[in-house]
CSV table of C-alpha atoms in Angstrom, one decimal:
chain,number,residue,atom,x,y,z
A,1,ARG,CA,0.0,0.0,0.0
A,2,LYS,CA,1.3,3.4,-0.9
A,3,GLU,CA,2.1,5.9,1.9
A,4,VAL,CA,0.2,8.7,0.1
A,5,GLU,CA,-2.7,8.3,-2.3
A,6,GLN,CA,-4.2,10.9,-4.6
A,7,ASP,CA,-6.8,10.9,-7.3
A,8,PRO,CA,-4.7,11.3,-10.5
A,9,GLY,CA,-7.5,13.3,-12.2
A,10,PRO,CA,-7.4,15.1,-14.5
A,11,PHE,CA,-9.7,17.7,-13.1
A,12,ASN,CA,-10.9,19.9,-16.0
A,13,VAL,CA,-12.5,23.1,-14.7
A,14,PRO,CA,-13.5,26.4,-16.2
A,15,GLU,CA,-11.8,29.6,-15.1
A,16,GLY,CA,-13.3,31.0,-11.9
A,17,ALA,CA,-14.4,27.6,-10.7
A,18,THR,CA,-13.7,26.2,-7.2
A,19,VAL,CA,-11.9,22.9,-7.2
A,20,ALA,CA,-10.9,20.6,-4.3
A,21,PHE,CA,-8.4,17.8,-4.1
A,22,ASN,CA,-8.1,15.2,-1.4
A,23,CYS,CA,-5.2,13.0,-0.4
A,24,THR,CA,-5.0,10.2,2.1
A,25,TYR,CA,-2.0,8.9,4.0
A,26,SER,CA,-1.5,5.5,5.6
A,27,ASN,CA,0.9,6.2,8.5
A,28,SER,CA,-0.7,7.6,11.6
A,29,ALA,CA,2.7,8.7,12.8
A,30,SER,CA,3.0,11.3,10.0
A,31,GLN,CA,4.0,14.6,11.3
A,32,SER,CA,4.2,17.2,8.6
A,33,PHE,CA,2.1,17.8,5.5
A,34,PHE,CA,2.5,19.8,2.4
A,35,TRP,CA,1.1,20.6,-1.0
A,36,TYR,CA,3.6,21.0,-3.8
A,37,ARG,CA,2.9,22.1,-7.4
A,38,GLN,CA,4.6,20.6,-10.4
A,39,ASP,CA,4.3,22.2,-13.9
A,40,CYS,CA,4.8,20.0,-16.9
A,41,ARG,CA,8.5,18.9,-17.3
A,42,LYS,CA,9.5,21.1,-14.3
A,43,GLU,CA,10.6,20.5,-10.7
A,44,PRO,CA,8.1,20.4,-7.8
A,45,LYS,CA,7.8,23.6,-5.8
A,46,LEU,CA,6.2,24.1,-2.4
A,47,LEU,CA,2.7,25.6,-2.6
A,48,MET,CA,1.9,25.5,1.1
A,49,SER,CA,2.4,23.6,4.3
A,50,VAL,CA,-0.7,22.2,5.9
A,51,TYR,CA,-1.3,22.8,9.6
A,52,SER,CA,-3.7,21.1,12.0
A,53,SER,CA,-5.9,24.1,12.3
A,54,GLY,CA,-6.1,24.6,8.5
A,55,ASN,CA,-4.5,27.4,6.7
A,56,GLU,CA,-5.2,29.8,3.9
A,57,ASP,CA,-3.0,31.5,1.4
A,58,GLY,CA,-4.9,33.8,-0.9
A,59,ARG,CA,-7.2,31.6,-3.1
A,60,PHE,CA,-5.7,28.4,-1.6
A,61,THR,CA,-7.0,26.7,1.5
A,62,ALA,CA,-5.4,23.5,3.0
A,63,GLN,CA,-7.0,21.3,5.6
A,64,LEU,CA,-5.8,18.4,7.6
A,65,ASN,CA,-7.9,15.7,9.2
A,66,ARG,CA,-5.7,13.5,11.4
A,67,ALA,CA,-8.5,11.3,12.6
A,68,SER,CA,-9.4,10.3,9.0
A,69,GLN,CA,-5.8,10.7,7.7
A,70,TYR,CA,-6.6,12.9,4.8
A,71,ILE,CA,-5.4,16.3,3.6
A,72,SER,CA,-7.3,18.6,1.3
A,73,LEU,CA,-6.5,21.5,-1.0
A,74,LEU,CA,-9.2,24.0,-2.1
A,75,ILE,CA,-8.6,26.4,-4.9
A,76,ARG,CA,-11.1,29.2,-5.4
A,77,ASP,CA,-11.5,31.4,-8.5
A,78,SER,CA,-9.3,29.1,-10.6
A,79,LYS,CA,-6.9,30.8,-13.0
A,80,LEU,CA,-5.4,29.4,-16.2
A,81,SER,CA,-2.1,29.6,-14.5
A,82,ASP,CA,-3.3,27.2,-11.8
A,83,SER,CA,-3.0,24.4,-14.4
A,84,ALA,CA,-0.4,22.0,-13.0
A,85,THR,CA,-0.1,18.8,-11.1
A,86,TYR,CA,-0.6,19.1,-7.4
A,87,LEU,CA,1.5,16.8,-5.2
A,88,CYS,CA,0.5,15.8,-1.7
A,89,VAL,CA,3.5,15.3,0.6
A,90,VAL,CA,3.8,13.7,4.0
A,91,ASN,CA,6.7,13.5,6.3
A,92,ILE,CA,6.9,10.6,8.7
A,93,GLY,CA,9.0,10.9,11.8
A,94,ASN,CA,12.7,11.3,11.7
A,95,PHE,CA,15.3,12.2,9.2
A,96,ASN,CA,13.2,14.3,6.9
A,97,LYS,CA,11.8,11.4,4.9
A,98,PHE,CA,9.2,12.8,2.6
A,99,TYR,CA,6.6,10.7,0.8
A,100,PHE,CA,5.0,12.1,-2.3
A,101,GLY,CA,1.7,11.2,-3.8
A,102,SER,CA,1.6,10.6,-7.5
A,103,GLY,CA,-0.2,13.9,-8.0
A,104,THR,CA,-3.5,15.3,-9.2
A,105,LYS,CA,-3.6,17.0,-12.5
A,106,LEU,CA,-5.6,20.2,-12.9
A,107,ASN,CA,-6.5,21.7,-16.2
A,108,VAL,CA,-8.2,25.2,-16.0
A,109,LYS,CA,-9.9,26.0,-19.3
A,110,PRO,CA,-10.8,29.5,-20.5
B,1,ASP,CA,21.5,32.6,-9.6
B,2,THR,CA,20.0,29.1,-9.7
B,3,ALA,CA,19.5,27.8,-6.1
B,4,VAL,CA,19.7,24.1,-6.9
B,5,SER,CA,21.4,23.1,-10.1
B,6,GLN,CA,21.9,19.8,-11.8
B,7,THR,CA,24.0,18.6,-14.7
B,8,PRO,CA,23.3,17.3,-17.2
B,9,LYS,CA,19.7,18.2,-17.9
B,10,TYR,CA,19.3,15.4,-20.4
B,11,LEU,CA,21.3,12.1,-20.5
B,12,VAL,CA,20.8,9.5,-23.2
B,13,THR,CA,22.9,6.4,-22.9
B,14,GLN,CA,23.2,2.7,-23.7
B,15,MET,CA,22.4,-0.1,-21.3
B,16,GLY,CA,25.4,-1.3,-19.3
B,17,ASN,CA,27.1,2.1,-19.3
B,18,ASP,CA,28.1,4.0,-16.2
B,19,LYS,CA,27.0,7.6,-15.8
B,20,SER,CA,27.1,10.4,-13.2
B,21,ILE,CA,24.7,13.3,-12.4
B,22,LYS,CA,25.9,16.3,-10.5
B,23,CYS,CA,24.0,18.5,-8.1
B,24,GLU,CA,25.0,21.7,-6.4
B,25,GLN,CA,23.1,24.1,-4.1
B,26,ASN,CA,24.0,27.6,-3.2
B,27,LEU,CA,21.4,28.1,-0.5
B,28,GLY,CA,23.7,27.2,2.4
B,29,HIS,CA,21.5,24.2,3.2
B,30,ASP,CA,22.8,21.3,5.3
B,31,THR,CA,20.6,18.5,3.8
B,32,MET,CA,20.5,17.3,0.2
B,33,TYR,CA,18.4,14.5,-1.5
B,34,TRP,CA,18.1,12.5,-4.6
B,35,TYR,CA,14.6,11.6,-5.9
B,36,LYS,CA,13.5,9.5,-8.8
B,37,GLN,CA,10.3,10.3,-10.8
B,38,ASP,CA,9.2,7.5,-13.0
B,39,SER,CA,6.9,7.5,-16.0
B,40,LYS,CA,3.8,7.5,-13.8
B,41,LYS,CA,5.1,10.7,-12.2
B,42,PHE,CA,5.6,9.0,-8.9
B,43,LEU,CA,8.4,10.8,-7.0
B,44,LYS,CA,10.3,8.6,-4.7
B,45,ILE,CA,13.2,9.4,-2.4
B,46,MET,CA,16.4,7.5,-3.0
B,47,PHE,CA,19.0,9.1,-0.7
B,48,SER,CA,19.5,11.9,1.8
B,49,TYR,CA,22.7,13.5,3.1
B,50,ASN,CA,23.1,15.8,6.0
B,51,ASN,CA,26.4,17.6,6.3
B,52,LYS,CA,28.0,15.0,4.0
B,53,GLU,CA,26.7,12.1,6.0
B,54,LEU,CA,24.2,9.6,4.6
B,55,ILE,CA,21.0,9.7,6.6
B,56,ILE,CA,18.4,8.1,4.3
B,57,ASN,CA,19.1,5.2,2.0
B,58,GLU,CA,16.0,3.7,0.6
B,59,THR,CA,15.8,0.4,-1.1
B,60,VAL,CA,17.8,1.3,-4.1
B,61,PRO,CA,20.0,-1.1,-6.1
B,62,ASN,CA,23.7,-0.8,-5.1
B,63,ARG,CA,24.4,0.2,-8.7
B,64,PHE,CA,23.4,3.7,-7.4
B,65,SER,CA,26.1,5.3,-5.3
B,66,PRO,CA,25.7,8.9,-4.0
B,67,LYS,CA,28.7,11.0,-3.1
B,68,SER,CA,28.8,14.2,-1.2
B,69,PRO,CA,32.2,15.9,-1.4
B,70,ASP,CA,30.9,18.8,0.7
B,71,LYS,CA,27.5,19.9,1.9
B,72,ALA,CA,26.9,22.0,-1.2
B,73,HIS,CA,27.3,19.0,-3.6
B,74,LEU,CA,25.6,15.7,-3.9
B,75,ASN,CA,26.4,13.6,-6.9
B,76,LEU,CA,24.8,10.4,-8.1
B,77,HIS,CA,26.8,7.7,-9.9
B,78,ILE,CA,25.0,4.9,-11.6
B,79,ASN,CA,26.8,1.7,-12.7
B,80,SER,CA,25.6,-0.8,-15.3
B,81,LEU,CA,22.6,1.2,-16.4
B,82,GLU,CA,19.4,-0.7,-17.1
B,83,LEU,CA,16.2,0.1,-19.1
B,84,GLY,CA,14.3,0.5,-15.8
B,85,ASP,CA,16.6,3.3,-14.7
B,86,SER,CA,15.0,5.6,-17.3
B,87,ALA,CA,13.3,8.4,-15.3
B,88,VAL,CA,13.7,12.0,-14.2
B,89,TYR,CA,16.1,12.3,-11.3
B,90,PHE,CA,15.6,15.4,-9.1
B,91,CYS,CA,18.1,16.7,-6.6
B,92,ALA,CA,16.7,18.7,-3.7
B,93,SER,CA,18.0,20.5,-0.6
B,94,SER,CA,16.6,21.8,2.7
B,95,GLN,CA,18.0,23.8,5.6
B,96,ASP,CA,18.2,20.9,8.1
B,97,PRO,CA,16.6,17.5,8.5
B,98,SER,CA,13.6,18.8,10.5
B,99,SER,CA,10.3,17.5,9.5
B,100,SER,CA,8.8,20.8,8.7
B,101,ASP,CA,11.4,22.2,6.4
B,102,THR,CA,10.8,23.2,2.8
B,103,GLN,CA,12.6,21.3,0.1
B,104,TYR,CA,14.0,23.1,-2.9
B,105,PHE,CA,14.3,21.1,-6.1
B,106,GLY,CA,16.7,21.2,-8.9
B,107,PRO,CA,15.4,21.3,-12.5
B,108,GLY,CA,15.8,17.5,-12.9
B,109,THR,CA,17.9,15.2,-15.1
B,110,ARG,CA,16.0,13.3,-17.7
B,111,LEU,CA,17.8,9.9,-18.1
B,112,THR,CA,17.0,7.7,-21.0
B,113,VAL,CA,18.6,4.3,-21.2
B,114,LEU,CA,18.4,2.6,-24.6
């Protein structure tokens, strides 16, 4: 079983739409959670960390549900530039060992 | 200036050859990583070094040997390349091996084994 699972999509949405991605993780000892963004043929870049209380950064809101072991990302008012693959990332315990999901692809259409 | 750089960007080689990929970071970070991203886009950690010391060594064939001459460099040498080694290899760095630290990725090296 994979440490981190995501719906691969693609999610095809019109500009201005609200879209949500979920991600589940298998290890209850997971300590830190992140969303990274990866554009086609580019490297992953940190979008935002995910905190227990939930956090917001502009149009992006991340939530963590430890009891159910899932993480969500909500994007409001989608822009064409939001088109990318969104990677859910979990860190388990010591030594900065990060586990990446396989990503959810988002296509925002005009 | 590029924060994390890798060379080469593309590498095409025959099965059985030995090749190296180099990585350098100018962020002053203590920890560096190698990841492999396969054709299904699954990004998996291979190795991690902290201050030139190996701290993570996932289940990777021993044909892969990382080398860290100093904390700003982490190179990856691959012996006897196989078809299944074809992937994009990303180098990354972070300030220290704390669990909440952001990782910064290099642009990747696209390896194709023929």
